[in-house]
Amino acid sequence: MRNQSQEIEGSQRPVRALGSTEHLFWLLDRNRPTHFATVAEIDRRFSPDAWHTAFQALQRRHPLLSTRIATDAQQNPGFYRVADAAVPLRVLEQDPASWQAEAAREIATRFDWSAAPLLRATLLQGECSSTLILVAHHSVVDGMGSASLIDDLLRMLSGERLAPLPLVPSLETVLDTDLNHAAVLPAPSPAPAPKPFRPDAAQAPHVDAIALSADVTRRLIVRARVEQTTVHGTIVAAVHEAGRRLSSGWTERALRTVTPIDLRGLSDDARAAAGVYITQTITIDDYPRGTDVWTAARKIKQDLAPSQARASVAAELKALDAVMSARPSVEHAAGFLSAVLAFDVMVSNLGNQPIASQYEGLSLKALWGPIVTSGFADDQVIGACTIDGVLRLTHTSHGAIRGLLEEVRAILHEAVS
């Protein structure tokens, strides 16, 4: 993989330029890998040829899935189409339920962003079931977009023919009018202390996963509503309390958590788009260990609310646009992540039933993720997704707090008892 930007020949035109959010992810990935995995368990086994055919159809449907990233003579990054760029697919004959080690291996394996496509997959095949690990560069798609790609793949495997879609515009293009009228924000305040990055080595992270029972998931949804908070806020609060119980370092400081906010609801053009349509918001929890989970969850919901407003989103994107227009270096982008975001936890929640679970002749049994790391030495990344009434959580980290998810499970059980 090339460490420096690869310039393209002047005769080649990009499919389109990277938007500011995509540009930032590209820079951050060059500092430490930020690509991610989403894991789908299905109750059928298909031949490798069937999967290859489905991926070819997926690329015809989504133009950005046949591109690479390169820069022009002015150092403007863009997506450039590469004909016949097939999605790499590893097929392994092993227990489809034992996917964590392969997911960790994928997170440890960087993308070469200068080569198409920016998507790859690993398939674990059992006798009558399969697990797909879909891995994507974060400049081309986000977690919700990855889920929609899995939905397309399962529909294609079940026999549907899906028409090609128009080129996905950048988030900033979709909200261009809003950005033109957005307020100008002051420079962001730095975190109390910058976060150090882990060594830049191809080491596999710790990946763990748990599923709550359908009964506990149902009670959690009902109780969160009664307590005037959200399931997401409750998960974050439970992660904080679990970490304080297991890590003395977490009891000594306020915890900073980043939540990716899905913005597809702001525009019909982005509602079902397989692109990058997120912003990220920091919340700070300075409650002591032992605080009531519902009290902390209500505060988290309250703190997230302003960042979900259209005007706030537009102002944040306008500020990012201004920064990216100056063509910052990889080091500048990494410095922003370390000094301003500087989070302890990321909780990325795909929500309740982001895609279908029943298809013609097959069923989606579980959807896990997103599985990702930020590059910090000690970040704890929690993925959340609810399918068919079952909440599933993943934990990814290079400096994992061991037993974190089991402690989260115990806290959530106690909270709904």
Coordinates of C-alpha atoms in Angstrom, one line a residue:
M1 CA 0.0 0.0 0.0
R2 CA 1.3 3.5 -0.8
N3 CA 1.8 5.9 2.1
Q4 CA 1.7 8.9 -0.1
S5 CA -1.2 10.0 -2.2
Q6 CA -1.2 8.4 -5.6
E7 CA -1.7 10.9 -8.4
I8 CA -3.7 9.9 -11.4
E9 CA -3.0 10.7 -15.0
G10 CA -4.5 13.9 -16.2
S11 CA -6.7 12.1 -18.8
Q12 CA -8.6 10.2 -16.1
R13 CA -11.7 11.8 -14.5
P14 CA -13.0 10.9 -11.1
V15 CA -16.5 9.4 -10.6
R16 CA -16.8 12.2 -8.1
A17 CA -14.7 14.1 -5.5
L18 CA -14.6 12.9 -1.9
G19 CA -16.9 14.9 0.3
S20 CA -15.5 16.4 3.5
T21 CA -16.6 13.5 5.7
E22 CA -15.3 10.9 3.3
H23 CA -12.0 12.9 3.0
L24 CA -11.6 13.0 6.8
F25 CA -12.1 9.2 7.0
W26 CA -9.5 8.7 4.2
L27 CA -6.9 10.8 6.2
L28 CA -7.7 9.1 9.5
D29 CA -7.4 5.6 7.9
R30 CA -3.9 6.5 6.7
N31 CA -2.9 7.3 10.3
R32 CA -4.4 4.1 11.7
P33 CA -6.9 1.8 10.0
T34 CA -10.5 2.8 10.5
H35 CA -12.1 0.3 8.1
F36 CA -14.9 -1.8 9.7
A37 CA -16.7 -5.1 9.5
T38 CA -20.4 -6.1 9.7
V39 CA -21.2 -9.7 10.3
A40 CA -24.4 -11.5 9.0
E41 CA -25.4 -15.0 10.0
I42 CA -27.8 -16.8 7.6
D43 CA -29.5 -20.2 7.7
R44 CA -28.4 -21.3 4.2
R45 CA -25.3 -22.4 2.4
F46 CA -24.6 -21.1 -1.1
S47 CA -21.8 -22.0 -3.5
P48 CA -18.9 -19.6 -3.8
D49 CA -20.0 -19.0 -7.4
A50 CA -23.4 -17.8 -6.2
W51 CA -21.7 -15.3 -3.8
H52 CA -19.4 -14.0 -6.5
T53 CA -22.4 -13.5 -8.8
A54 CA -24.2 -11.6 -6.1
F55 CA -21.2 -9.4 -5.4
Q56 CA -20.9 -8.6 -9.2
A57 CA -24.5 -7.6 -9.2
L58 CA -23.9 -5.5 -6.0
Q59 CA -21.1 -3.6 -7.8
R60 CA -23.4 -3.0 -10.8
R61 CA -26.0 -1.6 -8.5
H62 CA -23.6 0.6 -6.5
P63 CA -21.1 2.5 -8.6
L64 CA -18.8 3.5 -5.7
L65 CA -18.1 -0.2 -5.1
S66 CA -15.9 -0.4 -8.2
T67 CA -13.7 2.6 -7.3
R68 CA -10.4 3.4 -5.7
I69 CA -9.2 6.7 -4.2
A70 CA -6.6 8.9 -5.9
T71 CA -5.6 12.5 -6.1
D72 CA -5.3 14.9 -9.0
A73 CA -2.5 17.4 -9.7
Q74 CA -4.0 19.8 -7.1
Q75 CA -4.1 17.1 -4.5
N76 CA -7.9 16.8 -4.6
P77 CA -9.0 13.3 -3.6
G78 CA -11.6 11.5 -5.7
F79 CA -13.2 8.2 -6.4
Y80 CA -11.9 6.7 -9.7
R81 CA -13.6 3.8 -11.4
V82 CA -11.7 0.6 -12.2
A83 CA -13.3 -1.7 -14.7
D84 CA -13.6 -5.4 -13.6
A85 CA -12.5 -4.7 -10.0
A86 CA -14.0 -7.8 -8.3
V87 CA -14.8 -7.9 -4.6
P88 CA -12.2 -10.2 -2.9
L89 CA -14.0 -13.1 -1.2
R90 CA -12.3 -15.6 1.1
V91 CA -14.3 -18.8 1.7
L92 CA -13.5 -20.9 4.8
E93 CA -15.0 -24.2 5.7
Q94 CA -15.5 -23.7 9.4
D95 CA -18.1 -23.2 12.1
P96 CA -20.1 -20.1 11.1
A97 CA -20.6 -19.2 14.7
S98 CA -16.9 -18.8 15.4
W99 CA -16.6 -15.6 13.4
Q100 CA -14.9 -13.4 16.0
A101 CA -11.3 -14.4 15.2
E102 CA -11.8 -13.9 11.5
A103 CA -13.4 -10.5 12.1
A104 CA -10.4 -9.5 14.2
R105 CA -8.1 -10.7 11.4
E106 CA -10.0 -8.5 8.9
I107 CA -9.7 -5.5 11.2
A108 CA -5.9 -6.0 11.4
T109 CA -5.6 -6.2 7.6
R110 CA -5.5 -2.7 6.0
F111 CA -7.1 -1.6 2.8
D112 CA -5.0 -0.4 -0.1
W113 CA -7.1 2.7 -0.8
S114 CA -5.3 3.2 -4.1
A115 CA -6.7 -0.1 -5.4
A116 CA -10.3 -1.0 -6.2
P117 CA -12.6 -2.0 -4.8
L118 CA -12.9 -0.6 -1.3
L119 CA -14.9 -3.6 -0.1
R120 CA -14.0 -7.2 0.6
A121 CA -15.6 -10.2 2.3
T122 CA -14.9 -13.4 4.2
L123 CA -17.4 -16.3 4.2
L124 CA -17.6 -19.0 6.9
Q125 CA -19.4 -22.1 5.5
G126 CA -21.1 -24.7 7.7
E127 CA -23.1 -27.7 6.6
C128 CA -26.4 -25.7 6.3
S129 CA -25.5 -22.2 7.5
S130 CA -23.1 -19.4 6.6
T131 CA -21.6 -16.3 8.1
L132 CA -20.6 -13.3 6.0
I133 CA -18.0 -10.8 7.2
L134 CA -18.4 -7.7 5.1
V135 CA -15.5 -5.3 5.4
A136 CA -15.5 -1.8 4.0
H137 CA -13.2 1.2 3.8
H138 CA -14.9 4.0 5.8
S139 CA -14.7 6.5 3.0
V140 CA -17.0 4.6 0.8
V141 CA -19.7 3.4 3.2
D142 CA -20.8 3.6 6.9
G143 CA -22.4 1.0 9.2
M144 CA -26.0 1.6 8.1
G145 CA -24.8 1.6 4.5
S146 CA -23.0 -1.7 5.1
A147 CA -26.2 -3.2 6.5
S148 CA -28.1 -2.1 3.3
L149 CA -25.4 -3.8 1.2
I150 CA -26.0 -7.0 3.1
D151 CA -29.7 -6.6 2.5
D152 CA -29.1 -6.3 -1.2
L153 CA -26.8 -9.4 -1.2
L154 CA -29.4 -11.5 0.5
R155 CA -32.1 -10.3 -1.8
M156 CA -29.9 -11.2 -4.8
L157 CA -29.1 -14.6 -3.3
S158 CA -32.8 -15.2 -2.9
G159 CA -33.4 -14.6 -6.6
E160 CA -34.3 -10.9 -6.8
R161 CA -32.9 -8.7 -9.6
L162 CA -32.1 -5.3 -8.3
A163 CA -31.6 -2.4 -10.7
P164 CA -28.5 -0.2 -10.8
L165 CA -28.8 2.9 -8.6
P166 CA -27.6 6.4 -9.3
L167 CA -24.2 7.5 -8.0
V168 CA -24.4 8.2 -4.3
P169 CA -23.7 11.8 -3.6
S170 CA -21.6 13.0 -0.7
L171 CA -23.3 14.0 2.5
E172 CA -22.2 17.6 2.0
T173 CA -23.8 17.6 -1.5
V174 CA -27.1 16.3 -0.1
L175 CA -27.2 19.0 2.5
D176 CA -25.6 21.7 0.4
T177 CA -28.5 24.2 0.8
D178 CA -28.4 23.7 4.6
L179 CA -24.6 24.3 4.7
N180 CA -25.0 27.6 2.8
H181 CA -27.3 28.9 5.5
A182 CA -25.6 27.3 8.5
A183 CA -24.1 29.2 11.4
V184 CA -20.3 29.5 11.6
L185 CA -19.2 27.7 14.7
P186 CA -16.2 28.7 16.9
A187 CA -13.2 26.4 17.0
P188 CA -13.9 23.3 19.0
S189 CA -12.5 23.1 22.5
P190 CA -9.8 20.5 23.1
A191 CA -10.2 17.6 25.4
P192 CA -8.6 17.7 28.8
A193 CA -5.7 15.6 27.5
P194 CA -4.9 14.2 24.1
K195 CA -5.4 10.5 23.5
P196 CA -2.3 8.5 22.4
F197 CA -2.5 6.2 19.4
R198 CA -1.5 2.6 19.5
P199 CA 1.6 1.4 17.6
D200 CA 1.0 1.2 13.9
A201 CA 1.3 -2.5 13.6
A202 CA -0.8 -5.2 12.0
Q203 CA -2.1 -6.7 15.3
A204 CA -5.5 -8.3 15.6
P205 CA -7.8 -6.6 18.2
H206 CA -9.8 -8.3 20.8
V207 CA -13.3 -9.0 19.5
D208 CA -16.1 -10.2 21.7
A209 CA -19.9 -10.5 21.3
I210 CA -23.0 -11.2 23.3
A211 CA -26.7 -11.4 22.6
L212 CA -29.4 -10.5 25.1
S213 CA -32.5 -12.7 25.3
A214 CA -35.6 -11.6 23.5
D215 CA -37.3 -11.1 26.8
V216 CA -34.6 -8.8 28.2
T217 CA -34.5 -6.9 25.0
R218 CA -38.2 -6.3 25.1
R219 CA -38.1 -5.2 28.7
L220 CA -35.2 -2.9 27.9
I221 CA -37.1 -1.2 25.1
V222 CA -40.3 -0.8 27.3
R223 CA -38.4 0.4 30.3
A224 CA -36.3 2.9 28.4
R225 CA -39.5 4.5 27.1
V226 CA -40.9 4.7 30.6
E227 CA -37.7 6.2 31.9
Q228 CA -37.9 8.9 29.1
T229 CA -34.6 7.8 27.5
T230 CA -33.5 5.6 24.7
V231 CA -32.1 2.1 24.3
H232 CA -28.9 3.7 23.0
G233 CA -28.6 6.0 26.0
T234 CA -29.1 3.0 28.3
I235 CA -26.4 0.9 26.5
V236 CA -23.9 3.8 26.8
A237 CA -24.7 4.2 30.5
A238 CA -24.3 0.5 31.1
V239 CA -21.0 0.5 29.3
H240 CA -19.8 3.3 31.5
E241 CA -20.8 1.6 34.7
A242 CA -19.3 -1.7 33.6
G243 CA -16.0 0.0 32.7
R244 CA -15.9 1.7 36.1
R245 CA -16.4 -1.6 37.8
L246 CA -13.6 -3.3 35.9
S247 CA -11.1 -0.5 35.3
S248 CA -9.7 1.8 38.1
G249 CA -8.7 4.3 35.4
W250 CA -12.3 4.8 34.4
T251 CA -13.2 5.8 38.0
E252 CA -10.7 8.6 38.0
R253 CA -12.0 10.8 35.1
A254 CA -15.1 11.8 33.2
L255 CA -15.7 9.4 30.4
R256 CA -15.9 10.7 26.8
T257 CA -18.1 8.7 24.4
V258 CA -18.6 9.3 20.7
T259 CA -21.9 8.3 19.1
P260 CA -22.1 8.2 15.3
I261 CA -25.4 9.9 14.3
D262 CA -27.2 8.5 11.2
L263 CA -28.3 11.4 9.0
R264 CA -30.3 9.6 6.4
G265 CA -33.6 10.9 7.8
L266 CA -32.6 14.5 6.9
S267 CA -33.1 13.9 3.1
D268 CA -35.0 11.6 0.9
D269 CA -31.9 11.4 -1.4
A270 CA -30.0 9.7 1.5
R271 CA -32.8 7.7 3.1
A272 CA -31.7 4.3 1.9
A273 CA -28.2 5.2 0.5
A274 CA -25.2 3.0 0.9
G275 CA -22.8 5.8 1.5
V276 CA -21.3 7.8 4.3
Y277 CA -24.1 9.7 6.0
I278 CA -23.0 10.2 9.6
T279 CA -21.7 12.8 11.9
Q280 CA -20.1 12.1 15.3
T281 CA -21.0 13.6 18.7
I282 CA -19.1 13.5 22.0
T283 CA -21.0 13.1 25.3
I284 CA -19.3 13.4 28.7
D285 CA -20.3 11.3 31.7
D286 CA -18.8 12.5 35.0
Y287 CA -21.2 10.5 37.3
P288 CA -19.5 8.3 39.9
R289 CA -19.5 4.5 39.9
G290 CA -22.8 3.1 41.1
T291 CA -25.0 5.9 39.6
D292 CA -28.4 4.7 38.7
V293 CA -28.3 3.6 35.0
W294 CA -31.5 5.3 34.1
T295 CA -30.3 8.6 35.5
A296 CA -27.2 8.4 33.4
A297 CA -29.1 7.3 30.4
R298 CA -31.5 10.2 30.5
K299 CA -28.5 12.6 30.6
I300 CA -26.9 10.9 27.6
K301 CA -30.1 11.2 25.6
Q302 CA -30.4 14.9 26.6
D303 CA -26.8 15.6 25.6
L304 CA -27.2 13.9 22.2
A305 CA -30.4 15.7 21.3
P306 CA -29.0 19.0 20.1
S307 CA -26.5 17.3 17.8
Q308 CA -29.4 15.6 15.9
A309 CA -31.1 18.9 15.0
R310 CA -30.8 19.8 11.3
A311 CA -29.3 23.2 12.0
S312 CA -26.6 21.7 14.3
V313 CA -25.7 19.0 11.8
A314 CA -25.4 21.6 9.0
A315 CA -23.2 23.9 11.2
E316 CA -20.9 21.0 12.1
L317 CA -20.6 19.9 8.4
K318 CA -19.9 23.5 7.4
A319 CA -17.0 23.7 9.9
L320 CA -15.6 20.4 8.6
D321 CA -15.9 21.6 5.0
A322 CA -13.8 24.7 5.9
V323 CA -11.1 22.5 7.5
M324 CA -11.0 20.0 4.6
S325 CA -10.9 22.8 2.0
A326 CA -7.5 23.7 3.4
R327 CA -6.2 20.1 2.4
P328 CA -5.0 19.1 5.9
S329 CA -2.3 16.5 6.2
V330 CA -2.7 13.0 7.7
E331 CA -0.9 14.4 10.8
H332 CA -3.4 17.3 11.2
A333 CA -6.4 15.0 10.9
A334 CA -4.9 12.6 13.5
G335 CA -4.1 15.5 15.8
F336 CA -7.8 16.6 15.6
L337 CA -8.9 13.1 16.5
S338 CA -6.4 12.9 19.4
A339 CA -6.8 16.4 20.8
V340 CA -10.5 17.2 20.2
L341 CA -12.5 14.0 20.0
A342 CA -10.2 12.0 22.4
F343 CA -12.9 9.5 23.3
D344 CA -12.7 6.5 25.7
V345 CA -15.7 4.8 24.2
M346 CA -17.5 4.6 20.8
V347 CA -21.0 3.2 20.7
S348 CA -22.2 2.6 17.2
N349 CA -25.8 1.5 17.1
L350 CA -27.5 0.2 13.9
G351 CA -30.8 0.4 15.7
N352 CA -33.9 -1.9 15.6
Q353 CA -34.4 -3.9 12.5
P354 CA -32.2 -1.9 10.1
I355 CA -32.8 -4.6 7.4
A356 CA -35.2 -7.5 6.9
S357 CA -34.6 -10.9 8.5
Q358 CA -36.8 -13.0 6.2
Y359 CA -36.0 -13.4 2.5
E360 CA -37.3 -15.9 -0.1
G361 CA -35.7 -19.2 0.9
L362 CA -33.4 -17.9 3.6
S363 CA -33.4 -16.1 6.9
L364 CA -31.0 -13.6 8.5
K365 CA -30.4 -15.1 11.9
A366 CA -28.1 -12.3 13.3
L367 CA -26.5 -9.1 12.4
W368 CA -23.4 -8.0 14.4
G369 CA -21.4 -4.8 14.5
P370 CA -20.1 -2.4 13.4
I371 CA -16.7 -3.9 14.4
V372 CA -14.1 -1.1 14.1
T373 CA -11.2 0.6 15.9
S374 CA -10.3 4.3 16.0
G375 CA -6.5 3.9 16.4
F376 CA -6.4 5.0 20.0
A377 CA -4.4 2.8 22.3
D378 CA -7.2 2.0 24.7
D379 CA -10.5 2.8 23.0
Q380 CA -13.4 0.5 23.7
V381 CA -15.7 0.2 20.6
I382 CA -19.2 -1.2 21.1
G383 CA -21.4 -2.1 18.2
A384 CA -25.1 -2.6 18.7
C385 CA -27.9 -4.0 16.5
T386 CA -31.4 -5.5 17.2
I387 CA -32.8 -8.1 14.8
D388 CA -36.0 -9.9 15.4
G389 CA -36.3 -8.6 18.9
V390 CA -32.8 -9.6 20.0
L391 CA -30.2 -7.0 20.9
R392 CA -26.6 -8.0 20.0
L393 CA -23.5 -6.2 21.2
T394 CA -19.9 -6.4 20.0
H395 CA -16.7 -5.2 21.7
T396 CA -13.6 -4.3 19.7
S397 CA -10.4 -3.0 21.2
H398 CA -6.6 -3.2 21.1
G399 CA -6.5 -2.5 24.8
A400 CA -9.7 -4.3 25.8
I401 CA -11.2 -4.1 29.3
R402 CA -11.8 -7.8 29.6
G403 CA -15.2 -9.0 30.5
L404 CA -16.8 -5.6 29.6
L405 CA -19.7 -7.1 27.7
E406 CA -20.6 -9.7 30.3
E407 CA -20.6 -6.9 32.9
V408 CA -22.8 -4.8 30.6
R409 CA -25.2 -7.7 30.3
A410 CA -25.4 -8.0 34.1
I411 CA -26.1 -4.3 34.5
L412 CA -28.9 -4.3 31.8
H413 CA -30.5 -7.4 33.4
E414 CA -30.5 -5.7 36.8
A415 CA -31.9 -2.5 35.3
V416 CA -34.9 -4.2 33.8
S417 CA -35.6 -6.6 36.7

